[in-house]
Amino acid sequence: MTDLSLYEEVILKHSKNPQNFGHLVNPTIEIVEENPVCGDKIALQVEITNNFITDIKFTGKGCAISLSSASLMSEKIKGSTISEVEQNIKTFKAMLIANNDTEFDNLGELRALGTLKKFPVRIKCALLAWIALERCIENFSS
Ligand code: ZN
């Protein structure tokens, strides 16, 4: 199996069966973010306790890319500290504009979305959940 079809499989799997889809009982922060280019919309909820992301859920509708990105992101950052999350946001954004993927091994399955840099319009779909996450962290920190 080539890397590309493996990556497509990851994106399909997460878009059909998104992880952490739903609502939190007591979210610390909630952010709604839209991508008008594609019609994607996501409502992201995070619960933050003692500087840890103790829980995260999202709802919304959108293309396979935006849903799988939100699902993969939620799996990646659940249980992380705020500073780890900030680092992950930075690394993920860097991956979408990088020339090679070798330095992004620690992103795990999220590397599947790195293939999208060939399709600039889809990068907004991949970034949607991450922009929502970034705004959550900013609101929490301010
Ligand atoms: Zn989209």
Coordinates of C-alpha atoms and ligand atoms in Angstrom, one line a residue:
M1 CA 0.0 0.0 0.0
T2 CA 1.4 3.4 -0.9
D3 CA 1.6 6.2 1.6
L4 CA -1.1 8.1 -0.3
S5 CA -3.8 5.4 -0.2
L6 CA -2.9 4.7 3.5
Y7 CA -3.5 8.4 4.2
E8 CA -6.7 8.5 2.3
E9 CA -7.9 5.6 4.4
V10 CA -7.1 7.5 7.6
I11 CA -9.1 10.5 6.4
L12 CA -12.0 8.3 5.3
K13 CA -12.1 6.3 8.5
H14 CA -12.2 9.5 10.7
S15 CA -14.7 11.3 8.6
K16 CA -17.1 8.3 8.6
N17 CA -16.7 7.7 12.3
P18 CA -15.4 10.9 13.9
Q19 CA -13.9 10.4 17.4
N20 CA -15.1 12.7 20.3
F21 CA -18.1 13.8 18.3
G22 CA -20.8 15.2 20.6
H23 CA -21.3 17.6 23.5
L24 CA -19.6 18.2 26.8
V25 CA -21.6 18.6 30.0
N26 CA -19.4 21.4 31.3
P27 CA -17.2 22.9 28.6
T28 CA -14.7 25.5 29.8
I29 CA -14.7 27.1 26.4
E30 CA -16.8 26.7 23.3
I31 CA -15.9 28.1 19.9
V32 CA -17.8 28.0 16.6
E33 CA -15.7 28.3 13.5
E34 CA -16.7 28.3 9.8
N35 CA -15.1 27.9 6.5
P36 CA -17.3 29.6 4.0
V37 CA -15.2 28.4 1.0
C38 CA -16.4 24.9 1.6
G39 CA -19.4 25.3 3.9
D40 CA -17.7 23.5 6.8
K41 CA -18.9 24.5 10.3
I42 CA -17.6 23.2 13.6
A43 CA -18.5 23.8 17.2
L44 CA -15.6 22.9 19.4
Q45 CA -15.9 22.4 23.2
V46 CA -12.9 21.9 25.5
E47 CA -12.8 21.2 29.2
I48 CA -9.6 22.6 30.8
T49 CA -8.6 21.5 34.3
N50 CA -5.3 22.5 35.9
N51 CA -3.8 23.5 32.5
F52 CA -4.7 20.1 31.0
I53 CA -7.2 19.5 28.2
T54 CA -9.3 17.0 30.2
D55 CA -12.0 16.6 27.6
I56 CA -12.8 17.7 24.1
K57 CA -15.8 17.2 21.9
F58 CA -17.1 18.8 18.7
T59 CA -20.2 18.9 16.5
G60 CA -20.7 20.2 13.1
K61 CA -21.0 19.4 9.5
G62 CA -18.6 19.6 6.7
C63 CA -16.5 17.8 4.2
A64 CA -14.5 14.6 4.9
I65 CA -11.3 16.6 5.4
S66 CA -12.7 19.0 8.0
L67 CA -14.4 16.2 10.0
S68 CA -11.4 13.9 9.9
S69 CA -9.1 16.8 10.9
A70 CA -11.3 17.6 13.9
S71 CA -11.5 13.9 14.9
L72 CA -7.7 13.4 14.6
M73 CA -7.0 16.7 16.4
S74 CA -9.3 15.8 19.3
E75 CA -7.6 12.4 19.7
K76 CA -4.1 14.0 19.6
I77 CA -4.7 16.8 22.1
K78 CA -7.0 15.1 24.7
G79 CA -5.0 14.9 27.9
S80 CA -2.3 17.3 26.7
T81 CA -1.2 20.4 28.6
I82 CA -1.9 23.9 27.2
S83 CA 1.7 24.4 26.1
E84 CA 1.7 20.9 24.4
V85 CA -1.4 22.0 22.5
E86 CA 0.2 25.3 21.5
Q87 CA 3.2 23.3 20.2
N88 CA 0.9 20.9 18.3
I89 CA -1.0 23.7 16.6
K90 CA 2.3 25.2 15.5
T91 CA 3.6 21.9 14.2
F92 CA 0.4 21.1 12.4
K93 CA 0.3 24.4 10.6
A94 CA 4.0 24.0 9.7
M95 CA 3.3 20.6 8.2
L96 CA 0.7 22.1 5.8
I97 CA 3.3 24.4 4.3
A98 CA 6.4 22.2 4.5
N99 CA 8.3 20.7 1.6
N100 CA 8.8 17.3 3.3
D101 CA 7.1 15.3 6.0
T102 CA 10.1 13.7 7.7
E103 CA 10.2 16.1 10.6
F104 CA 6.5 15.6 11.5
D105 CA 6.6 11.9 12.7
N106 CA 5.3 12.9 16.1
L107 CA 2.0 14.0 14.6
G108 CA 1.2 10.3 13.9
E109 CA -2.0 9.8 11.9
L110 CA -2.3 13.6 11.5
R111 CA 0.4 13.4 8.9
A112 CA -2.4 12.1 6.5
L113 CA -3.5 15.7 6.3
G114 CA -0.1 16.8 5.2
T115 CA -0.8 15.5 1.7
L116 CA -3.3 18.3 1.3
K117 CA -0.7 20.9 0.8
K118 CA -1.0 20.0 -2.9
F119 CA -4.6 21.3 -2.8
P120 CA -4.5 24.8 -1.3
V121 CA -8.3 25.1 -1.1
R122 CA -8.5 22.0 1.1
I123 CA -5.9 23.4 3.6
K124 CA -8.7 25.6 5.0
C125 CA -10.8 22.5 5.6
A126 CA -7.9 20.9 7.4
L127 CA -7.2 24.0 9.5
L128 CA -10.8 24.7 10.6
A129 CA -10.7 22.6 13.8
W130 CA -7.2 23.8 14.6
I131 CA -8.2 27.5 14.3
A132 CA -11.2 26.8 16.6
L133 CA -8.7 25.1 19.0
E134 CA -6.3 28.0 18.9
R135 CA -9.2 30.4 19.7
C136 CA -10.2 28.3 22.6
I137 CA -6.7 28.4 24.0
E138 CA -6.5 32.2 23.4
N139 CA -9.8 32.8 25.2
F140 CA -8.7 30.6 28.1
S141 CA -5.3 32.3 28.5
S142 CA -6.6 35.9 28.3
Ligands
ZN1 ZN -14.2 21.4 3.7

